[in-house]
């Protein structure tokens, strides 16, 4: 039935995965609209249980992933190339960094760059220091960089490495289930594999929806400051529709045009904003502060990696750290596959060091400049940010309140809104590409499929943000905490599967030779399931591209 429907619609995908994911998404949307109180109750109770019972699991999990990645990069397996021995990176280091960063946490930096440091400055996570003191500022920077440094990129790096290895070295489809071939073999093409892929699609959709929701709230706040546009759910839905339309246009233009160029433009704008804040503010104070903050982060890294608020038991960690890890892990299939898609030809060591070190270094500079500047405003320039961000809880408006303390504030705010919109667009664009790959197992599906998923992401974001009875940020938080849990379990299995396959290669003598076909080759769409649509330029029969094959987007 699904295969017949897919042929009628001209789709080139795995019909079971595609229609199951689309159907469950539609069910959630209708359920949220028609039974709002029930949705609030279910997600509220479930997220509360996870936070109270399993917060430690999230903390331990991400730290374990980081230790594993450092080990595998430094081990003998670090020399293994993600592809055959002759493979070389398709994109330059600069283009590679811009794309992985824009698809990763670019929009998050804009949202939390001022809001998180000033929040922890006013209300220190560890309550043994005086609020709004020097010690509070140091603690605020330590926790902020813990949330946006190595640990965040660890959550992206692990699945990205696994995808790149199993797709480019083993010739398996671009699906989460492919990672489990060493564990379940041919069953990745059966009900178990499909269930894994459907969960991955749903998690990705809701993870992106949270970012779209937060980005929309920030854009609405900026427009309110600049032009008096009311901060309302109706306006936020309109903004979601507008930016989704832009993202869909980028989807149609393809990876090498849309995402690549938008990412590079946005990095230039973001660096420009960073330089503006640095030069227009207390430059000497910030130059000293960036160096000192780096030291604070490194000294706090190990203790915070294992801190569970055991003695204080304030619930703070559930509101901040666990939410971040749950949110980020739902992005992991999306960002992981996207990073894998642009990383063919790099060695495991190059991949891990590049994905962990470069974005973390940029995050340290970004949060140091914006966070320390916010502290300087509070301590030396009359303040006002704590009142607006913490007391009035205007987190989406934190960046714009911050910019009012600088010259050319209106121009800087306009540029900031543009940056958020482009980050928003590249996240939605790349997510559409990845969700389609999760369903089809190929990079060459018809454009209409990616357009469908781009529109779906906007619908889910609008539903979560407006159809629930809770405050928008609370609704987004509870939803993502629930959807993040299965991915933590999957991530532990990823590590085991990756090491098992690498050791099998080593025993077979192919781990360092870069054999073009080091393992079993499975069709991108399972036997008897293919739904073939009209041929399009650059589109193959739906099979995954293996090592040595061209992997360009249509």
Coordinates of C-alpha atoms in Angstrom, one line a residue:
X1 CA 0.0 0.0 0.0
X2 CA 2.7 2.5 1.0
X3 CA 4.8 1.6 -2.0
X4 CA 1.9 2.1 -4.3
X5 CA 1.1 5.5 -2.8
X6 CA 4.8 6.5 -3.1
X7 CA 4.7 5.7 -6.8
X8 CA 1.6 7.7 -7.3
X9 CA 3.2 10.7 -5.6
X10 CA 6.5 10.3 -7.5
X11 CA 8.6 9.7 -4.4
X12 CA 11.9 8.0 -4.3
X13 CA 12.2 6.9 -0.7
X14 CA 11.5 4.1 1.8
X15 CA 7.7 4.3 1.9
X16 CA 7.4 2.6 5.3
X17 CA 9.8 5.1 7.0
X18 CA 8.4 8.1 5.1
X19 CA 4.7 7.6 5.7
X20 CA 5.1 6.3 9.3
X21 CA 7.1 9.4 10.3
X22 CA 4.8 11.7 8.4
X23 CA 1.7 10.0 9.9
X24 CA 3.0 10.2 13.5
X25 CA 4.0 13.8 13.0
X26 CA 0.5 14.6 11.7
X27 CA -1.0 12.7 14.7
X28 CA 1.1 14.9 17.1
X29 CA 0.0 18.1 15.4
X30 CA -3.7 17.2 15.5
X31 CA -3.4 15.9 19.1
X32 CA -1.8 19.1 20.2
X33 CA -4.5 21.2 18.6
X34 CA -7.6 19.1 19.6
X35 CA -6.5 18.0 23.1
X36 CA -4.2 20.7 24.4
X37 CA -4.6 19.9 28.1
X38 CA -3.8 16.2 27.6
X39 CA -0.7 17.0 25.6
X40 CA 0.5 19.4 28.4
X41 CA -0.2 16.8 31.0
X42 CA 1.5 14.0 29.3
X43 CA 4.7 15.9 28.3
X44 CA 4.8 17.8 31.6
X45 CA 4.6 14.6 33.7
X46 CA 7.0 12.6 31.5
X47 CA 9.6 15.4 31.4
X48 CA 9.4 15.9 35.1
X49 CA 10.0 12.2 35.7
X50 CA 13.0 12.2 33.4
X51 CA 14.5 15.3 35.1
X52 CA 14.0 13.9 38.6
X53 CA 15.1 10.3 37.9
X54 CA 17.5 10.3 34.9
X55 CA 19.3 13.6 35.0
X56 CA 22.5 11.8 36.1
X57 CA 22.2 9.6 33.0
X58 CA 22.4 12.6 30.7
X59 CA 25.4 14.0 32.6
X60 CA 27.3 10.7 32.6
X61 CA 26.3 9.9 29.0
X62 CA 27.7 13.1 27.3
X63 CA 31.0 12.9 29.3
X64 CA 31.4 9.2 28.4
X65 CA 30.9 10.2 24.7
X66 CA 33.6 12.8 25.0
X67 CA 36.1 10.5 26.6
X68 CA 35.4 7.9 23.9
X69 CA 35.9 10.4 21.0
X70 CA 39.3 11.5 22.5
X71 CA 40.4 7.9 22.8
X72 CA 39.4 6.9 19.3
X73 CA 41.0 9.9 17.7
X74 CA 44.3 9.3 19.5
X75 CA 44.2 5.5 19.1
X76 CA 45.5 3.5 16.1
X77 CA 42.0 3.9 14.6
X78 CA 42.5 7.6 14.2
X79 CA 44.4 6.9 10.9
X80 CA 41.4 5.2 9.3
X81 CA 40.1 7.3 6.4
X82 CA 36.3 7.9 6.0
X83 CA 36.2 6.5 2.5
X84 CA 38.7 4.7 0.4
X85 CA 42.4 5.4 0.5
X86 CA 42.2 7.8 -2.4
X87 CA 39.3 9.9 -1.0
X88 CA 40.0 13.5 -0.2
X89 CA 37.8 16.1 1.4
X90 CA 35.2 17.6 -1.0
X91 CA 35.1 21.0 0.8
X92 CA 37.9 23.2 2.0
X93 CA 38.5 23.5 5.7
X94 CA 36.9 27.0 5.7
X95 CA 33.8 25.9 3.8
X96 CA 33.6 22.8 6.0
X97 CA 33.8 24.8 9.2
X98 CA 31.2 27.3 8.1
X99 CA 28.7 24.7 7.1
X100 CA 29.0 22.4 10.1
X101 CA 28.9 25.5 12.4
X102 CA 25.9 27.1 10.8
X103 CA 24.0 23.7 10.9
X104 CA 25.1 23.1 14.4
X105 CA 24.7 25.8 17.1
X106 CA 25.0 29.1 15.2
X107 CA 21.4 30.1 16.0
X108 CA 21.9 29.0 19.6
X109 CA 24.9 31.4 20.1
X110 CA 22.7 34.3 19.0
X111 CA 19.9 33.3 21.4
X112 CA 22.0 32.5 24.5
X113 CA 25.2 34.6 23.9
X114 CA 24.0 37.2 26.4
X115 CA 21.1 35.5 28.1
X116 CA 22.9 32.5 29.6
X117 CA 25.9 34.3 31.1
X118 CA 23.8 37.1 32.6
X119 CA 21.3 34.6 34.0
X120 CA 24.0 32.6 35.8
X121 CA 25.6 35.9 36.9
X122 CA 22.4 36.9 38.6
X123 CA 21.5 33.5 39.9
X124 CA 24.7 31.4 40.3
X125 CA 24.1 27.6 39.6
X126 CA 26.1 26.7 42.7
X127 CA 24.6 28.8 45.4
X128 CA 27.8 29.2 47.5
X129 CA 28.7 32.6 45.9
X130 CA 27.2 36.0 46.0
X131 CA 25.0 36.9 43.0
X132 CA 26.4 39.6 40.7
X133 CA 29.9 39.3 42.1
X134 CA 33.2 38.5 40.4
X135 CA 32.9 34.9 41.6
X136 CA 29.4 34.8 40.1
X137 CA 30.8 36.0 36.8
X138 CA 33.5 33.3 36.8
X139 CA 31.0 30.6 37.6
X140 CA 28.6 31.9 34.9
X141 CA 31.3 31.7 32.3
X142 CA 32.4 28.2 33.4
X143 CA 28.9 26.8 33.2
X144 CA 28.1 28.6 29.9
X145 CA 31.1 27.2 28.2
X146 CA 30.5 23.8 29.7
X147 CA 27.1 23.9 27.9
X148 CA 28.4 25.2 24.6
X149 CA 31.9 23.8 24.3
X150 CA 33.3 20.3 23.9
X151 CA 30.2 18.6 25.4
X152 CA 27.8 20.0 22.9
X153 CA 30.0 19.2 19.9
X154 CA 30.6 15.8 21.3
X155 CA 26.9 15.0 20.9
X156 CA 27.2 16.0 17.2
X157 CA 30.6 14.4 16.6
X158 CA 29.8 10.9 17.7
X159 CA 26.9 10.2 15.3
X160 CA 28.6 12.2 12.6
X161 CA 31.7 9.9 12.9
X162 CA 29.5 6.8 12.9
X163 CA 27.5 7.9 9.9
X164 CA 30.6 8.8 7.9
X165 CA 32.3 5.5 8.7
X166 CA 29.4 3.2 7.9
X167 CA 28.3 5.1 4.8
X168 CA 31.6 6.0 3.1
X169 CA 33.6 3.0 4.3
X170 CA 30.9 0.3 4.3
X171 CA 28.6 1.5 1.6
X172 CA 25.5 1.5 3.8
X173 CA 22.6 3.9 3.4
X174 CA 22.4 7.3 5.1
X175 CA 20.2 6.0 7.9
X176 CA 20.6 5.7 11.6
X177 CA 19.9 2.0 11.4
X178 CA 23.0 1.5 9.2
X179 CA 25.1 2.2 12.3
X180 CA 23.7 -0.9 13.9
X181 CA 24.7 -3.3 11.1
X182 CA 27.5 -4.9 13.3
X183 CA 24.9 -5.6 15.9
X184 CA 21.8 -6.7 14.0
X185 CA 23.0 -7.4 10.5
X186 CA 20.4 -7.7 7.8
X187 CA 17.7 -6.7 10.3
X188 CA 18.5 -3.0 9.6
X189 CA 16.3 -3.5 6.5
X190 CA 13.5 -5.0 8.6
X191 CA 11.0 -3.8 11.3
X192 CA 13.8 -3.1 13.9
X193 CA 15.8 -0.9 11.5
X194 CA 12.7 0.9 10.3
X195 CA 11.6 1.6 13.8
X196 CA 15.1 3.1 14.6
X197 CA 14.9 5.3 11.5
X198 CA 11.3 6.5 12.2
X199 CA 12.4 7.5 15.8
X200 CA 15.4 9.3 14.3
X201 CA 13.1 11.3 11.9
X202 CA 10.7 12.3 14.7
X203 CA 13.5 13.3 17.0
X204 CA 15.1 15.4 14.3
X205 CA 11.9 17.1 13.4
X206 CA 11.2 18.1 17.0
X207 CA 14.8 19.0 17.8
X208 CA 14.7 21.4 14.8
X209 CA 11.3 22.6 15.8
X210 CA 12.6 23.8 19.2
X211 CA 15.4 25.8 17.5
X212 CA 12.9 27.3 15.0
X213 CA 10.6 28.2 18.0
X214 CA 13.4 29.8 19.9
X215 CA 14.7 31.6 16.9
X216 CA 11.2 32.9 16.1
X217 CA 10.8 34.2 19.6
X218 CA 14.1 36.1 19.3
X219 CA 13.2 37.6 15.9
X220 CA 9.8 38.7 17.2
X221 CA 11.6 40.3 20.2
X222 CA 14.0 42.1 18.0
X223 CA 11.2 43.4 15.7
X224 CA 9.4 44.6 18.8
X225 CA 12.4 46.6 20.0
X226 CA 13.0 48.1 16.5
X227 CA 9.6 48.6 15.1
X228 CA 7.1 47.9 17.9
X229 CA 5.9 44.6 16.4
X230 CA 3.8 42.9 19.1
X231 CA 5.3 39.8 20.7
X232 CA 2.4 37.4 20.1
X233 CA 1.8 33.9 19.0
X234 CA 0.1 35.0 15.8
X235 CA 3.1 37.1 14.8
X236 CA 5.4 34.2 15.6
X237 CA 3.4 31.9 13.4
X238 CA 3.7 34.4 10.6
X239 CA 7.4 34.6 11.1
X240 CA 7.7 30.9 11.1
X241 CA 5.9 30.8 7.8
X242 CA 8.1 33.5 6.2
X243 CA 11.4 31.9 7.3
X244 CA 10.2 28.4 6.3
X245 CA 9.4 29.8 2.8
X246 CA 13.0 31.2 2.6
X247 CA 14.4 27.8 3.8
X248 CA 12.3 25.9 1.2
X249 CA 13.8 28.2 -1.5
X250 CA 17.2 27.4 -0.2
X251 CA 16.4 23.6 -0.3
X252 CA 15.4 23.8 -3.9
X253 CA 18.8 25.5 -4.8
X254 CA 20.7 22.5 -3.4
X255 CA 23.6 22.0 -0.9
X256 CA 26.4 23.6 -2.9
X257 CA 24.4 26.7 -3.5
X258 CA 21.9 27.3 -0.7
X259 CA 23.4 26.0 2.5
X260 CA 27.1 26.5 1.5
X261 CA 26.7 30.2 0.5
X262 CA 24.2 31.1 3.2
X263 CA 26.5 29.5 5.8
X264 CA 29.6 31.4 4.6
X265 CA 27.6 34.7 4.4
X266 CA 26.3 34.2 7.9
X267 CA 29.7 33.4 9.5
X268 CA 31.0 36.6 8.0
X269 CA 28.1 38.6 9.5
X270 CA 28.4 36.8 12.9
X271 CA 32.2 37.5 13.0
X272 CA 31.4 41.1 12.0
X273 CA 29.0 41.4 14.9
X274 CA 31.5 39.9 17.3
X275 CA 34.2 42.3 16.2
X276 CA 31.8 45.2 16.6
X277 CA 31.0 44.3 20.2
X278 CA 34.7 43.8 20.9
X279 CA 35.9 47.1 19.3
X280 CA 33.0 49.3 20.5
X281 CA 33.1 47.9 24.0
X282 CA 35.9 47.7 26.6
X283 CA 38.4 46.1 24.2
X284 CA 41.3 45.7 26.7
X285 CA 39.0 44.2 29.3
X286 CA 37.7 41.8 26.8
X287 CA 41.1 40.8 25.4
X288 CA 42.2 39.9 29.0
X289 CA 38.9 38.3 29.6
X290 CA 39.0 35.9 26.6
X291 CA 42.3 34.5 27.9
X292 CA 41.1 34.3 31.5
X293 CA 37.8 32.7 30.5
X294 CA 39.7 30.0 28.5
X295 CA 41.5 29.1 31.7
X296 CA 38.3 29.1 33.7
X297 CA 36.7 26.7 31.2
X298 CA 39.6 24.3 31.2
X299 CA 39.8 24.3 35.0
X300 CA 36.1 23.8 35.4
X301 CA 35.8 21.2 32.6
X302 CA 36.5 18.0 34.5
X303 CA 34.5 18.9 37.7
X304 CA 31.4 20.1 35.8
X305 CA 31.6 17.0 33.5
X306 CA 30.6 14.9 36.5
X307 CA 28.7 17.5 38.7
X308 CA 25.2 16.3 39.5
X309 CA 24.1 18.8 42.2
X310 CA 24.0 15.8 44.6
X311 CA 24.2 17.8 47.8
X312 CA 22.3 20.9 46.8
X313 CA 19.6 19.1 44.8
X314 CA 18.1 22.4 43.7
X315 CA 16.7 21.2 40.4
X316 CA 18.8 23.7 38.5
X317 CA 20.5 21.1 36.4
X318 CA 17.3 19.8 35.0
X319 CA 16.3 23.3 33.9
X320 CA 19.6 24.0 32.2
X321 CA 22.1 21.2 31.6
X322 CA 19.7 18.3 31.1
X323 CA 17.5 20.4 28.8
X324 CA 20.5 21.3 26.7
X325 CA 21.8 17.7 26.4
X326 CA 18.3 16.4 25.6
X327 CA 17.8 19.2 23.0
X328 CA 21.2 18.6 21.5
X329 CA 20.8 14.9 21.3
X330 CA 17.7 15.2 19.2
X331 CA 19.7 17.2 16.8
X332 CA 22.4 14.6 16.7
X333 CA 21.1 12.5 13.7
X334 CA 20.4 15.7 11.8
X335 CA 23.7 17.4 12.4
X336 CA 25.6 14.1 12.5
X337 CA 24.4 13.1 9.0
X338 CA 24.9 16.6 7.7
X339 CA 28.5 16.7 9.0
X340 CA 29.1 13.2 7.6
X341 CA 27.7 14.3 4.3
X342 CA 30.3 17.1 4.0
X343 CA 33.3 15.1 5.6
X344 CA 34.0 12.3 3.2
X345 CA 37.8 11.7 2.7
X346 CA 38.9 12.9 6.2
X347 CA 40.6 10.6 8.7
X348 CA 38.9 9.8 11.9
X349 CA 41.5 11.9 13.7
X350 CA 41.0 14.9 11.5
X351 CA 37.2 14.5 11.8
X352 CA 37.1 14.4 15.6
X353 CA 39.7 17.2 16.1
X354 CA 38.0 19.4 13.5
X355 CA 34.5 18.9 14.8
X356 CA 35.4 19.3 18.5
X357 CA 38.2 21.8 18.6
X358 CA 37.3 24.5 16.0
X359 CA 33.7 25.2 17.0
X360 CA 34.6 25.0 20.7
X361 CA 37.4 27.6 20.2
X362 CA 34.9 29.9 18.4
X363 CA 32.3 29.4 21.2
X364 CA 34.9 30.3 23.8
X365 CA 35.6 33.6 22.0
X366 CA 31.9 34.3 21.3
X367 CA 30.6 33.8 24.9
X368 CA 33.6 35.5 26.4
X369 CA 33.1 38.7 24.4
X370 CA 29.3 38.8 24.8
X371 CA 29.2 37.4 28.4
X372 CA 32.0 39.6 29.7
X373 CA 30.5 42.7 28.0
X374 CA 27.2 42.0 29.7
X375 CA 29.0 41.8 33.0
X376 CA 30.8 45.0 32.3
X377 CA 27.4 46.7 31.6
X378 CA 26.1 45.5 34.9
X379 CA 29.1 46.3 37.0
X380 CA 30.4 49.5 35.5
X381 CA 27.8 51.0 33.2
X382 CA 24.6 51.3 35.2
X383 CA 23.3 47.8 34.5
X384 CA 19.7 46.9 33.5
X385 CA 20.3 43.6 31.8
X386 CA 19.6 41.5 35.0
X387 CA 16.3 43.3 35.4
X388 CA 15.2 42.7 31.9
X389 CA 16.6 39.2 31.3
X390 CA 16.3 37.6 34.7
X391 CA 13.6 39.5 36.6
X392 CA 11.3 40.1 33.7
X393 CA 12.3 36.8 32.1
X394 CA 12.8 38.4 28.6
X395 CA 15.3 35.8 27.5
X396 CA 14.5 36.2 23.7
X397 CA 15.1 39.9 24.0
X398 CA 18.4 39.7 25.8
X399 CA 20.6 40.3 22.8
X400 CA 18.7 43.4 21.7
X401 CA 18.6 44.9 25.2
X402 CA 22.4 44.3 25.3
X403 CA 22.9 46.1 22.0
X404 CA 21.1 49.3 23.2
X405 CA 24.2 50.0 25.3
X406 CA 26.3 50.3 22.1
X407 CA 26.6 52.9 19.3
X408 CA 24.6 52.2 16.1
X409 CA 22.3 50.0 18.2
X410 CA 19.6 50.0 15.6
X411 CA 21.9 48.9 12.8
X412 CA 23.5 46.3 15.0
X413 CA 20.0 44.9 15.9
X414 CA 19.0 44.8 12.2
X415 CA 22.2 42.8 11.4
X416 CA 21.5 40.5 14.4
X417 CA 18.0 39.8 13.2
X418 CA 19.4 39.0 9.8
X419 CA 21.9 36.6 11.3
X420 CA 19.2 34.8 13.3
X421 CA 17.1 34.5 10.1
X422 CA 19.9 33.0 8.1
X423 CA 21.0 30.7 10.9
X424 CA 17.3 29.7 11.2
X425 CA 17.2 29.1 7.4
X426 CA 20.4 27.0 7.2
X427 CA 19.2 24.9 10.1
X428 CA 15.8 24.2 8.5
X429 CA 17.4 23.7 5.1
X430 CA 20.0 21.2 6.2
X431 CA 17.5 19.5 8.4
X432 CA 15.2 19.0 5.4
X433 CA 18.1 17.4 3.5
X434 CA 18.9 15.1 6.4
X435 CA 15.4 14.0 7.2
X436 CA 14.9 13.1 3.5
X437 CA 18.2 11.1 3.7
X438 CA 17.0 9.4 6.8
X439 CA 13.9 8.2 4.9
X440 CA 15.5 7.4 1.6
X441 CA 19.0 6.4 2.6
X442 CA 20.3 8.4 -0.3
X443 CA 21.5 12.0 -1.0
X444 CA 19.7 12.1 -4.4
X445 CA 16.0 12.0 -3.6
X446 CA 13.6 14.3 -5.5
X447 CA 13.5 17.9 -4.4
X448 CA 9.8 17.7 -3.6
X449 CA 10.6 15.4 -0.7
X450 CA 13.0 17.9 0.9
X451 CA 10.4 20.6 0.4
X452 CA 7.8 18.5 2.2
X453 CA 10.0 18.0 5.2
X454 CA 10.9 21.7 5.2
X455 CA 7.3 22.7 5.4
X456 CA 6.7 20.0 8.0
X457 CA 9.4 21.4 10.3
X458 CA 7.7 24.8 10.2
X459 CA 4.3 23.2 11.0
X460 CA 5.7 21.3 14.0
X461 CA 7.4 24.4 15.3
X462 CA 4.2 26.5 15.0
X463 CA 2.2 23.7 16.7
X464 CA 4.6 23.3 19.7
X465 CA 5.0 27.0 20.1
X466 CA 1.3 28.1 19.8
X467 CA -1.1 25.1 20.1
X468 CA 0.0 24.1 23.6
X469 CA -1.5 25.8 26.7
X470 CA 1.9 26.4 28.3
X471 CA 4.3 29.3 27.9
X472 CA 6.2 28.8 24.6
X473 CA 9.6 28.2 26.1
X474 CA 8.2 25.7 28.7
X475 CA 6.4 23.8 26.0
X476 CA 9.5 23.6 23.9
X477 CA 11.6 22.4 26.9
X478 CA 9.2 19.7 27.9
X479 CA 8.8 18.3 24.4
X480 CA 12.5 18.0 23.7
X481 CA 13.3 16.4 27.0
X482 CA 10.9 13.6 26.3
X483 CA 12.1 13.1 22.7
X484 CA 15.8 13.2 23.7
X485 CA 15.8 10.1 25.9
X486 CA 15.8 7.4 23.2
X487 CA 18.7 9.0 21.5
X488 CA 20.9 8.7 24.5
X489 CA 20.4 5.0 24.5
X490 CA 21.1 4.8 20.8
X491 CA 24.3 6.9 21.3
X492 CA 25.8 4.3 23.7
X493 CA 25.1 1.6 21.1
X494 CA 26.8 3.7 18.4
X495 CA 30.1 3.5 20.3
X496 CA 30.0 -0.2 20.6
X497 CA 29.0 -0.7 17.0
X498 CA 31.8 1.6 15.7
X499 CA 34.5 -0.1 17.7
X500 CA 33.3 -3.6 16.8
X501 CA 33.4 -2.8 13.1
X502 CA 36.8 -1.1 13.3
X503 CA 38.2 -4.2 15.0
X504 CA 36.7 -6.5 12.5
X505 CA 38.4 -4.4 9.7
X506 CA 41.7 -4.6 11.6
X507 CA 41.5 -8.3 11.8
X508 CA 40.6 -8.5 8.1
X509 CA 43.6 -6.3 7.3
X510 CA 41.6 -3.5 5.7
X511 CA 41.4 -0.9 8.5
X512 CA 44.4 1.0 7.2
X513 CA 44.3 0.1 3.5
X514 CA 41.0 1.9 2.8
X515 CA 39.5 -1.0 0.9
X516 CA 36.8 0.4 -1.5
X517 CA 34.3 -2.1 -0.2
X518 CA 35.2 -3.1 3.3
X519 CA 31.8 -4.5 4.3
X520 CA 28.4 -5.6 3.1
X521 CA 26.6 -3.4 0.7
X522 CA 22.9 -2.9 1.4
X523 CA 20.4 -1.1 -0.9
X524 CA 19.3 2.3 0.2
X525 CA 15.7 1.1 0.1
X526 CA 15.0 -2.4 1.4
X527 CA 14.2 -5.2 -0.9
X528 CA 10.6 -5.0 -2.2
X529 CA 10.1 -1.5 -0.7
X530 CA 11.5 0.8 -3.4
X531 CA 9.2 3.5 -4.6
X532 CA 10.6 4.8 -7.8
X533 CA 9.6 8.3 -9.0
X534 CA 10.5 10.1 -12.2
X535 CA 14.1 10.5 -13.0
X536 CA 15.7 13.8 -12.1
X537 CA 19.1 15.3 -12.9
X538 CA 21.7 13.8 -10.6
X539 CA 19.3 11.3 -9.1
X540 CA 20.3 7.6 -9.1
X541 CA 18.1 4.6 -8.6
X542 CA 17.9 5.2 -4.8
X543 CA 21.0 3.2 -3.8
X544 CA 23.4 4.7 -1.3
X545 CA 26.6 6.0 -2.8
X546 CA 29.6 4.0 -1.6
X547 CA 33.2 4.8 -1.2
X548 CA 34.7 6.3 -4.3
X549 CA 31.4 7.4 -5.8
X550 CA 30.3 10.9 -6.4
X551 CA 28.1 12.2 -3.6
X552 CA 26.9 15.6 -4.9
X553 CA 23.5 16.9 -4.2
X554 CA 21.1 17.4 -7.0

